[in-house]
Amino acid sequence: MDFHNLNYKRPDIGEFEGKVLQLLERFKVSDSHLEQFEIIDQINFLRNDVLTMFTIAQIRSHLNTLDVAYQKEQQYINESWPIYEKIVALFHEHVSYSPFKDEIKEKFGEQFVCLAEASQNTVSSEVITYLITENNLISDYTKLMATSTVEFSGENRTLSQLDAFLYSADRSIRKKAGEKKYELLSQLEDKIDHIFDELIKVRNTIAIKLGHNSFVELGYARLSRVGYDQADVADFRNLILKYIVPITEKARENQRIRLGLNKLTFYDEDIRFRTGNPTPKGDVESMVSSFEEILNEMSLESGEFFHSLCTNHLLDLLPKEGKARGAYATYLCNEKIPYIFANLNGTRKDVKVLSHEFGHAWQMYLFNQRNRIPEYILPTKEACEIHSISMEFLVWPYLEKIFGEDADKYRYAHLEDAIFSMPYRAAIDEFQHFIYQNHSLSISERKEKWIEIECKYMPYKTEYENTYLKRGSFWQQQAHIFTTPFYYIDYAIAQMCSLQIWSKAQTNESMAWEKYMNLCKLGGSKSFLQLIEESGITSPFIEQGFTFIMGEIEKWFELNDRKIE
């Protein structure tokens, strides 16, 4: 199955709605749980058709945001997706109030019903036009960030293309690249502020019309968070503040000393060693080939699966003009195969990105060969990120294939990444909570709040000399704020779980792999807390988990400091 040859046919959302409504009429009057089972299967079949076509169109629109034909399809998705969500919400409502709910739980799993109940009050006919506006604003942001360029080193470059220069061992080059990056973002700043301002307004309107006190409640409902709430997430952020931030500050100071600098700057953050970062030996194609070898050593099945993705053009890894920023893995329901999208640039983070997205793809492949329930393709977001982040760590023993003698430096920098990222994710999360709970703030007041929160979680940034950053605008480049509010903290929640798998892998690789595979094979069939309990992972909301992992990390750094001098 070659992605290039996949036929795309725009799904008729009106026809889909009519068919589902007819089935729901039968569902409502049915006096047989077996008949309701059959109707659920038929509705899911129709949903998978729509999801497959939408996913093909969205991938192709992201591959080239300048492609007029697929930008029209993206616009159609923007207008049709709220209608799709409204229909699915109505379907969920029927499931939630079925007299055969216990039988449905037995047949399709308790999580199916829990997710149906959690989706109540997330969409209605009254907010369709507002949801279309929200989707259009997200597309505006995505295209703006993908297509905007600035001249650097004789060529016009996108933000994704500039990123490679920020990893240069030559400080003068990365200084110029960093300055050019923020010169471009400064030019876009007002447009981004306007998009976000409009997003806040429309999201607040949607939330109020759906009966929520604020968009925060709706944002949580959209993420289908089951078993924990805002208070638990706030406690989690406080644990990051208590345990992670002090280690991060110490690590940043050690980094400054390693680099021989008087002061760490915004263009030094991603450089970890005086000789420069470890980089993959060879070009991206060579790195991808070595990654396949690694997977074959870990598990023949995973290696064969990755090979099939490559041969069937089910991944696109290089940045190019018009290509959207970022990386993700998604799923083609009817083809029963995932797709990996990325922007690799020859830096050490290519391995992190590729292993991360492969972790998602591997889980989707393992679980969904026999699954036809869209709700179960992926677990909820904090759980599915365990699959991806854990894969980043599980490839550690084999990284000499990619980095040669610099593999130890990669492992060291990667573990630093894990602790450096969590305060930032907590800052983004706290910022979003504050913004949506105080939706009438001015643009300047929001930026002042970001500066306050940034200083709280990342004190080392306070002395950075850059006017764009000093205005409190750094968050503008974090796409999750625009596309999927409140998602970003899920990476930190998952990180705490994945670090437990990392810790186990230091002493018993096979047991860590077994634990990981068991988690993947559960797919989205259970809630986050149920998944980690069944997999023997301590809840990240428990303080003892932090104390244990921080102890393990500090011991690892002490043992490995001498390897990276």
Coordinates of C-alpha atoms in Angstrom, one line a residue:
M1 CA 0.0 0.0 0.0
D2 CA 1.8 3.1 -1.3
F3 CA 0.7 6.4 0.2
H4 CA 1.4 8.1 -3.1
N5 CA -1.1 5.9 -4.8
L6 CA -3.9 6.2 -2.2
N7 CA -7.0 7.5 -3.8
Y8 CA -8.6 10.5 -2.1
K9 CA -12.3 11.2 -2.4
R10 CA -13.8 14.0 -0.5
P11 CA -16.3 12.5 2.0
D12 CA -19.8 13.9 1.7
I13 CA -20.4 15.0 5.3
G14 CA -24.1 15.5 4.6
E15 CA -24.5 12.0 3.4
F16 CA -22.5 10.7 6.4
E17 CA -24.8 12.7 8.7
G18 CA -27.9 11.3 7.1
K19 CA -26.8 7.7 7.3
V20 CA -25.7 8.0 11.0
L21 CA -29.0 9.7 12.0
Q22 CA -31.0 6.9 10.4
L23 CA -28.9 4.3 12.3
L24 CA -29.4 6.3 15.5
E25 CA -33.2 6.3 15.0
R26 CA -33.0 2.5 14.9
F27 CA -30.6 2.5 17.9
K28 CA -33.0 4.5 20.0
V29 CA -36.0 2.2 19.5
S30 CA -34.1 -1.0 19.5
D31 CA -35.1 -3.6 22.1
S32 CA -32.1 -5.8 21.5
H33 CA -28.5 -5.3 22.7
L34 CA -27.4 -7.4 19.7
E35 CA -29.0 -5.0 17.3
Q36 CA -27.4 -2.1 19.1
F37 CA -24.0 -3.8 18.8
E38 CA -24.6 -4.2 15.0
I39 CA -25.5 -0.5 14.7
I40 CA -22.4 0.6 16.7
D41 CA -20.3 -1.4 14.2
Q42 CA -22.0 0.2 11.2
I43 CA -21.6 3.7 12.6
N44 CA -17.9 3.0 13.3
F45 CA -17.5 1.7 9.8
L46 CA -18.9 5.0 8.4
R47 CA -16.7 7.0 10.8
N48 CA -13.5 5.1 9.7
D49 CA -14.3 5.9 6.1
V50 CA -14.5 9.7 6.8
L51 CA -11.5 9.7 9.1
T52 CA -9.4 7.9 6.5
M53 CA -10.2 10.5 3.8
F54 CA -9.7 13.4 6.1
T55 CA -6.4 12.1 7.3
I56 CA -5.1 11.6 3.7
A57 CA -6.1 15.2 2.8
Q58 CA -4.6 16.6 6.0
I59 CA -1.3 14.9 5.5
R60 CA -1.1 16.1 1.9
S61 CA -2.0 19.7 2.9
H62 CA 0.7 19.6 5.5
L63 CA 3.3 18.3 3.1
N64 CA 2.7 21.3 0.9
T65 CA 0.8 24.2 2.4
L66 CA 1.1 25.9 -1.0
D67 CA -0.8 23.2 -2.8
V68 CA -4.0 24.9 -3.7
A69 CA -6.1 21.7 -4.3
Y70 CA -5.3 20.3 -0.8
Q71 CA -5.6 23.6 0.9
K72 CA -9.2 23.6 -0.4
E73 CA -9.6 20.1 1.1
Q74 CA -8.2 21.5 4.4
Q75 CA -10.8 24.2 4.3
Y76 CA -13.4 21.6 3.7
I77 CA -12.2 19.7 6.7
N78 CA -12.2 22.9 8.8
E79 CA -15.9 23.3 7.9
S80 CA -16.9 19.6 8.0
W81 CA -15.0 18.5 11.2
P82 CA -17.4 20.3 13.6
I83 CA -20.3 18.6 11.9
Y84 CA -18.5 15.3 12.2
E85 CA -17.9 15.9 15.9
K86 CA -21.5 16.9 16.4
I87 CA -22.7 13.6 14.9
V88 CA -20.2 11.6 16.9
A89 CA -21.3 13.4 20.1
L90 CA -24.9 12.5 19.3
F91 CA -23.8 8.9 18.8
H92 CA -22.0 9.0 22.2
E93 CA -25.1 10.4 23.8
H94 CA -27.2 7.5 22.5
V95 CA -24.6 5.1 23.8
S96 CA -24.5 6.8 27.2
Y97 CA -28.3 6.5 27.7
S98 CA -28.7 3.1 26.2
P99 CA -30.7 0.7 28.4
F100 CA -28.1 -1.9 27.3
K101 CA -25.1 0.1 28.5
D102 CA -23.8 -2.7 30.7
E103 CA -23.9 -5.1 27.7
I104 CA -22.2 -2.4 25.5
K105 CA -19.4 -2.2 28.2
E106 CA -19.1 -6.0 28.1
K107 CA -18.8 -6.0 24.3
F108 CA -16.8 -2.9 23.5
G109 CA -15.1 -2.2 26.8
E110 CA -15.8 0.1 29.7
Q111 CA -13.5 2.7 28.3
F112 CA -15.7 3.1 25.2
V113 CA -18.7 4.1 27.4
C114 CA -16.5 6.3 29.6
L115 CA -15.2 8.2 26.6
A116 CA -18.8 8.5 25.3
E117 CA -19.9 10.0 28.6
A118 CA -16.8 12.3 28.8
S119 CA -17.6 13.8 25.4
Q120 CA -20.9 15.2 26.4
N121 CA -21.2 19.0 26.1
T122 CA -18.2 19.3 23.8
V123 CA -20.2 20.2 20.7
S124 CA -23.7 21.1 19.5
S125 CA -25.4 22.6 16.5
E126 CA -25.4 25.9 18.2
V127 CA -21.6 26.2 18.1
I128 CA -20.8 24.7 14.6
T129 CA -20.0 28.1 13.0
Y130 CA -17.8 29.0 15.9
L131 CA -15.9 25.7 15.6
I132 CA -15.4 26.4 11.9
T133 CA -13.9 29.7 12.9
E134 CA -11.6 28.0 15.4
N135 CA -10.4 25.5 12.8
N136 CA -9.8 28.3 10.3
L137 CA -7.7 30.2 12.8
I138 CA -5.6 27.1 13.5
S139 CA -5.0 26.6 9.8
D140 CA -4.0 30.3 9.5
Y141 CA -1.4 29.8 12.2
T142 CA -0.1 26.6 10.7
K143 CA 0.3 28.1 7.3
L144 CA 1.9 31.3 8.6
M145 CA 4.5 29.4 10.5
A146 CA 5.2 27.0 7.6
T147 CA 5.5 29.5 4.8
S148 CA 7.2 32.6 6.4
T149 CA 10.8 33.0 5.5
V150 CA 13.8 35.2 6.3
E151 CA 17.1 35.6 4.5
F152 CA 20.0 33.8 6.1
S153 CA 23.4 32.9 4.6
G154 CA 22.3 33.8 1.1
E155 CA 19.0 32.0 1.0
N156 CA 15.4 32.5 2.2
R157 CA 14.7 30.0 4.9
T158 CA 11.7 28.9 6.8
L159 CA 11.7 28.5 10.6
S160 CA 12.2 24.7 10.2
Q161 CA 15.2 25.3 7.9
L162 CA 16.7 27.8 10.3
D163 CA 16.6 25.3 13.2
A164 CA 19.6 23.3 11.8
F165 CA 21.9 26.3 12.2
L166 CA 20.9 26.7 15.9
Y167 CA 22.8 23.5 16.6
S168 CA 26.0 24.7 15.0
A169 CA 29.2 24.3 17.1
D170 CA 30.2 27.7 15.8
R171 CA 28.7 30.1 18.3
S172 CA 28.8 33.0 15.8
I173 CA 26.7 31.0 13.3
R174 CA 24.0 30.0 15.8
K175 CA 24.0 33.5 17.2
K176 CA 23.2 34.9 13.7
A177 CA 20.6 32.1 13.2
G178 CA 19.0 32.8 16.5
E179 CA 18.8 36.5 15.8
K180 CA 17.3 35.8 12.4
K181 CA 14.8 33.4 13.8
Y182 CA 13.5 36.0 16.3
E183 CA 13.7 38.7 13.6
L184 CA 11.2 36.7 11.6
L185 CA 9.1 35.9 14.6
S186 CA 9.0 39.6 15.5
Q187 CA 7.7 40.3 12.0
L188 CA 5.0 37.7 12.6
E189 CA 4.3 38.7 16.2
D190 CA 1.3 40.9 15.6
K191 CA -0.4 38.4 13.3
I192 CA 0.2 35.6 15.8
D193 CA -1.1 37.8 18.6
H194 CA -4.2 38.5 16.6
I195 CA -4.8 34.8 15.8
F196 CA -4.4 33.8 19.4
D197 CA -6.7 36.7 20.6
E198 CA -9.4 35.5 18.2
L199 CA -8.9 31.9 19.3
I200 CA -9.4 32.8 22.9
K201 CA -12.6 34.7 22.1
V202 CA -14.1 32.0 20.0
R203 CA -13.1 29.2 22.4
N204 CA -14.6 31.1 25.3
T205 CA -17.8 31.7 23.3
I206 CA -18.0 28.0 22.5
A207 CA -17.5 27.0 26.1
I208 CA -20.1 29.3 27.5
K209 CA -22.7 28.3 24.9
L210 CA -22.1 24.6 25.8
G211 CA -22.7 25.4 29.5
H212 CA -19.1 25.4 30.8
N213 CA -17.8 28.0 33.2
S214 CA -14.7 28.5 31.1
F215 CA -12.8 27.0 28.2
V216 CA -10.6 25.2 30.7
E217 CA -13.5 22.8 31.4
L218 CA -14.2 22.3 27.7
G219 CA -10.5 21.8 26.9
Y220 CA -10.3 19.0 29.5
A221 CA -13.5 17.4 28.1
R222 CA -12.1 17.6 24.5
L223 CA -9.0 15.6 25.8
S224 CA -11.3 13.0 27.4
R225 CA -9.4 13.1 30.6
V226 CA -10.8 10.4 32.8
G227 CA -10.0 9.8 36.5
Y228 CA -8.2 13.1 37.3
D229 CA -8.9 16.8 37.0
Q230 CA -7.5 20.3 37.1
A231 CA -6.4 20.1 40.7
D232 CA -4.4 16.9 40.0
V233 CA -2.7 18.7 37.1
A234 CA -1.9 21.7 39.3
D235 CA -0.4 19.4 41.9
F236 CA 1.7 17.8 39.2
R237 CA 3.0 21.2 38.1
N238 CA 3.9 21.9 41.7
L239 CA 5.9 18.6 41.9
I240 CA 7.8 19.7 38.8
L241 CA 8.5 23.0 40.5
K242 CA 9.7 21.2 43.7
Y243 CA 11.8 18.4 42.2
I244 CA 12.6 19.1 38.6
V245 CA 13.3 22.9 38.5
P246 CA 16.2 22.7 41.0
I247 CA 17.9 19.9 39.1
T248 CA 17.3 21.8 35.8
E249 CA 19.0 24.9 37.2
K250 CA 22.0 22.9 38.3
A251 CA 22.2 21.2 34.9
R252 CA 22.1 24.5 33.1
E253 CA 24.9 25.8 35.2
N254 CA 26.9 22.6 34.5
Q255 CA 26.2 23.2 30.8
R256 CA 27.5 26.7 31.0
I257 CA 30.7 25.5 32.6
R258 CA 31.1 22.7 30.1
L259 CA 30.8 25.2 27.3
G260 CA 33.2 27.6 28.9
L261 CA 30.8 30.5 28.8
N262 CA 30.4 33.5 31.2
K263 CA 26.7 33.4 30.5
L264 CA 24.3 31.0 28.8
T265 CA 22.2 32.7 26.1
F266 CA 19.1 31.8 24.1
Y267 CA 21.3 30.5 21.2
D268 CA 23.3 28.3 23.5
E269 CA 20.5 26.3 25.1
D270 CA 20.6 23.4 22.7
I271 CA 24.4 23.1 22.6
R272 CA 25.6 20.8 25.3
F273 CA 29.3 20.2 24.7
R274 CA 32.2 22.5 23.8
T275 CA 33.0 20.5 20.7
G276 CA 29.4 20.8 19.6
N277 CA 26.5 18.4 19.8
P278 CA 26.7 14.7 18.8
T279 CA 25.4 14.4 15.2
P280 CA 24.3 11.4 13.2
K281 CA 27.2 10.0 11.1
G282 CA 26.2 10.6 7.5
D283 CA 23.1 12.2 6.0
V284 CA 19.4 11.7 7.0
E285 CA 19.0 8.8 4.6
S286 CA 22.0 7.0 6.3
M287 CA 20.5 7.8 9.7
V288 CA 17.2 6.3 8.8
S289 CA 18.9 3.2 7.5
S290 CA 20.8 2.8 10.7
F291 CA 17.5 3.3 12.7
E292 CA 16.0 0.4 10.8
E293 CA 19.0 -1.8 11.8
I294 CA 18.5 -0.8 15.4
L295 CA 14.8 -1.8 15.2
N296 CA 15.8 -5.2 13.7
E297 CA 18.1 -5.8 16.7
M298 CA 15.4 -4.8 19.2
S299 CA 12.7 -6.8 17.5
L300 CA 12.5 -8.3 14.0
E301 CA 8.8 -7.4 13.8
S302 CA 9.5 -3.7 14.5
G303 CA 12.3 -3.6 11.9
E304 CA 10.1 -5.2 9.3
F305 CA 7.3 -2.8 10.1
F306 CA 9.6 0.2 9.8
H307 CA 10.9 -1.1 6.5
S308 CA 7.3 -1.3 5.2
L309 CA 6.7 2.3 6.1
C310 CA 9.8 3.4 4.2
T311 CA 9.0 1.3 1.1
N312 CA 5.4 2.4 1.0
H313 CA 6.1 6.2 1.4
L314 CA 4.4 6.2 4.7
L315 CA 6.8 8.7 6.1
D316 CA 8.1 12.1 5.0
L317 CA 11.0 13.3 7.0
L318 CA 12.8 16.3 5.3
P319 CA 11.9 20.0 5.6
K320 CA 11.1 21.8 2.3
E321 CA 9.4 24.9 1.2
G322 CA 5.8 25.1 2.1
K323 CA 5.9 22.0 4.4
A324 CA 4.2 22.5 7.8
R325 CA 6.5 22.6 10.8
G326 CA 6.7 19.9 13.5
A327 CA 6.3 16.2 13.6
Y328 CA 3.5 13.7 14.2
A329 CA 2.3 10.2 13.6
T330 CA -1.2 9.6 12.5
Y331 CA -3.3 6.7 11.4
L332 CA -5.1 5.6 8.2
C333 CA -8.1 3.7 9.6
N334 CA -9.2 1.7 6.6
E335 CA -5.6 0.9 5.5
K336 CA -4.7 -0.1 9.1
I337 CA -1.4 1.6 8.8
P338 CA 0.2 4.7 10.4
Y339 CA 2.0 7.6 8.7
I340 CA 5.0 9.6 10.1
F341 CA 5.5 13.3 9.3
A342 CA 8.6 15.1 10.4
N343 CA 11.2 17.8 9.6
L344 CA 14.6 16.2 10.2
N345 CA 17.6 18.5 9.8
G346 CA 20.8 16.5 10.4
T347 CA 21.0 17.4 14.1
R348 CA 21.0 15.1 17.2
K349 CA 17.3 15.7 17.8
D350 CA 16.5 13.8 14.5
V351 CA 17.0 10.5 16.4
K352 CA 14.7 11.7 19.2
V353 CA 12.0 12.8 16.8
L354 CA 12.2 9.7 14.6
S355 CA 12.2 7.3 17.6
H356 CA 9.4 9.3 19.2
E357 CA 7.1 9.2 16.2
F358 CA 8.0 5.6 15.5
G359 CA 6.8 4.8 19.1
H360 CA 3.4 6.2 18.2
A361 CA 3.3 4.4 14.9
W362 CA 4.4 1.1 16.5
Q363 CA 1.7 1.2 19.1
M364 CA -1.0 2.0 16.4
Y365 CA 0.2 -0.9 14.3
L366 CA 0.4 -3.4 17.2
F367 CA -3.1 -2.6 18.6
N368 CA -5.2 -1.7 15.6
Q369 CA -4.8 -4.8 13.4
R370 CA -8.0 -6.1 15.0
N371 CA -9.5 -2.9 16.2
R372 CA -12.4 -1.1 14.4
I373 CA -13.3 1.3 17.2
P374 CA -12.0 4.9 16.4
E375 CA -11.9 5.7 20.2
Y376 CA -9.3 3.0 20.7
I377 CA -6.9 3.8 17.9
L378 CA -4.8 5.8 20.4
P379 CA -5.2 6.0 24.2
T380 CA -5.9 9.5 25.6
K381 CA -3.0 11.8 24.9
E382 CA -1.1 11.5 28.2
A383 CA -1.1 7.7 27.8
C384 CA -0.2 7.6 24.1
E385 CA 2.9 9.8 24.7
I386 CA 4.3 7.1 26.9
H387 CA 4.7 4.9 23.8
S388 CA 6.6 7.5 22.0
I389 CA 8.8 8.9 24.8
S390 CA 9.7 5.3 26.0
M391 CA 10.8 4.4 22.5
E392 CA 13.3 7.3 22.6
F393 CA 14.9 5.6 25.6
L394 CA 14.6 2.0 24.4
V395 CA 16.9 2.7 21.4
W396 CA 19.7 3.8 23.8
P397 CA 21.8 0.6 23.8
Y398 CA 22.1 0.7 20.0
L399 CA 23.0 4.3 19.3
E400 CA 26.6 3.7 18.4
K401 CA 25.2 2.7 15.0
I402 CA 24.1 6.3 14.5
F403 CA 26.5 8.4 16.6
G404 CA 29.6 6.2 16.8
E405 CA 31.9 7.3 19.6
D406 CA 29.5 10.2 20.4
A407 CA 26.7 7.9 21.5
D408 CA 27.4 8.5 25.2
K409 CA 27.1 12.3 24.6
Y410 CA 23.8 11.8 22.8
R411 CA 22.5 9.7 25.8
Y412 CA 23.7 12.4 28.2
A413 CA 22.1 15.2 26.3
H414 CA 18.9 13.2 25.7
L415 CA 18.4 12.7 29.5
E416 CA 19.1 16.4 30.0
D417 CA 16.3 17.0 27.4
A418 CA 13.9 15.0 29.6
I419 CA 14.4 17.2 32.6
F420 CA 14.8 20.5 30.7
S421 CA 11.5 19.9 28.9
M422 CA 9.3 19.4 32.0
P423 CA 9.5 22.8 33.5
Y424 CA 8.8 24.3 30.1
R425 CA 5.7 22.1 29.6
A426 CA 4.5 23.1 33.1
A427 CA 4.9 26.7 32.2
I428 CA 2.9 26.4 29.0
D429 CA 0.2 24.6 30.9
E430 CA 0.0 27.1 33.7
F431 CA 0.0 29.9 31.1
Q432 CA -3.0 28.3 29.3
H433 CA -5.0 27.8 32.5
F434 CA -4.4 31.5 33.4
I435 CA -5.3 32.8 30.0
Y436 CA -8.5 30.9 29.6
Q437 CA -9.6 31.6 33.2
N438 CA -8.9 35.3 32.5
H439 CA -10.0 35.5 28.9
S440 CA -10.5 39.3 28.9
L441 CA -6.8 40.1 29.4
S442 CA -5.1 42.3 26.9
I443 CA -2.3 41.0 24.6
S444 CA 0.3 42.8 26.7
E445 CA -1.1 41.5 29.9
R446 CA -0.9 37.9 28.6
K447 CA 2.8 38.5 27.7
E448 CA 3.5 39.9 31.1
K449 CA 2.0 36.8 32.7
W450 CA 4.2 34.6 30.5
I451 CA 7.3 36.4 31.7
E452 CA 6.2 35.8 35.3
I453 CA 5.5 32.1 34.7
E454 CA 8.7 31.6 32.6
C455 CA 10.8 33.1 35.5
K456 CA 9.1 30.8 37.9
Y457 CA 9.8 27.6 36.1
M458 CA 13.0 28.5 34.1
P459 CA 14.9 31.2 36.1
Y460 CA 18.0 30.7 33.9
K461 CA 16.1 32.5 31.0
T462 CA 15.7 35.8 32.8
E463 CA 19.0 37.2 31.6
Y464 CA 18.5 36.4 27.9
E465 CA 19.2 39.5 25.8
N466 CA 16.6 39.5 23.0
T467 CA 13.8 42.1 22.6
Y468 CA 11.3 39.5 21.3
L469 CA 11.9 37.2 24.2
K470 CA 11.9 40.1 26.7
R471 CA 8.4 41.1 25.4
G472 CA 7.1 37.7 26.6
S473 CA 6.5 36.2 23.2
F474 CA 8.4 32.9 23.3
W475 CA 5.2 30.9 23.6
Q476 CA 4.0 32.0 20.2
Q477 CA 6.1 29.3 18.5
Q478 CA 4.5 26.5 20.6
A479 CA 2.0 25.0 18.1
H480 CA 0.1 23.0 20.8
I481 CA -1.2 26.2 22.3
F482 CA -3.0 27.0 19.0
T483 CA -4.0 23.5 17.8
T484 CA -4.7 21.5 20.9
P485 CA -5.1 23.5 24.2
F486 CA -3.9 21.8 27.4
Y487 CA -2.3 18.9 25.5
Y488 CA 1.3 20.0 26.1
I489 CA 1.4 19.0 29.8
D490 CA 0.6 15.4 28.7
Y491 CA 4.2 15.0 27.5
A492 CA 5.5 15.8 31.0
I493 CA 3.0 13.4 32.6
A494 CA 4.1 10.7 30.1
Q495 CA 7.7 11.6 30.6
M496 CA 7.5 10.6 34.3
C497 CA 6.0 7.3 33.3
S498 CA 8.6 6.7 30.5
L499 CA 11.4 7.4 32.9
Q500 CA 10.3 4.4 34.9
I501 CA 10.7 2.3 31.8
W502 CA 14.1 4.0 31.2
S503 CA 15.1 3.2 34.8
K504 CA 14.2 -0.5 34.4
A505 CA 16.0 -0.7 31.1
Q506 CA 19.3 0.3 32.8
T507 CA 19.3 -3.0 34.6
N508 CA 17.0 -5.3 32.6
E509 CA 16.4 -4.4 28.9
S510 CA 14.2 -7.4 28.1
M511 CA 11.9 -6.7 31.1
A512 CA 11.6 -3.0 30.1
W513 CA 10.8 -4.0 26.5
E514 CA 8.2 -6.5 27.8
K515 CA 6.5 -3.8 30.0
Y516 CA 6.5 -1.4 27.0
M517 CA 5.0 -4.0 24.6
N518 CA 2.3 -4.9 27.1
L519 CA 1.3 -1.2 27.3
C520 CA 1.3 -0.8 23.5
K521 CA -0.9 -3.9 23.0
L522 CA -3.6 -2.4 25.3
G523 CA -4.0 0.5 22.9
G524 CA -6.7 2.9 23.9
S525 CA -8.9 0.3 25.4
K526 CA -8.5 1.6 29.0
S527 CA -8.1 4.9 30.8
F528 CA -4.7 6.4 31.4
L529 CA -4.7 5.4 35.1
Q530 CA -5.9 1.9 34.3
L531 CA -3.2 1.5 31.6
I532 CA -0.3 2.5 33.8
E533 CA -1.7 0.4 36.7
E534 CA -1.9 -2.7 34.5
S535 CA 1.6 -2.0 33.2
G536 CA 3.1 -1.7 36.6
I537 CA 3.9 2.1 36.3
T538 CA 3.6 4.3 39.3
S539 CA 1.2 7.2 38.8
P540 CA 3.0 10.5 38.0
F541 CA 0.6 12.3 40.4
I542 CA 2.2 10.5 43.4
E543 CA 5.1 12.4 45.0
Q544 CA 7.1 9.2 45.7
G545 CA 7.4 8.6 42.0
F546 CA 9.2 11.9 41.6
T547 CA 11.6 11.3 44.5
F548 CA 12.5 7.8 43.1
I549 CA 13.0 9.0 39.5
M550 CA 15.0 12.1 40.5
G551 CA 17.3 9.9 42.5
E552 CA 17.8 7.6 39.6
I553 CA 18.6 10.5 37.2
E554 CA 21.1 12.1 39.6
K555 CA 22.9 8.8 40.1
W556 CA 23.0 8.3 36.3
F557 CA 24.5 11.7 35.7
E558 CA 27.1 11.1 38.4
L559 CA 28.2 7.9 36.9
N560 CA 28.3 9.2 33.3
D561 CA 29.8 12.7 33.8
R562 CA 33.3 11.5 33.1
K563 CA 32.2 10.0 29.7
I564 CA 31.3 13.3 28.2
E565 CA 34.1 15.6 29.2

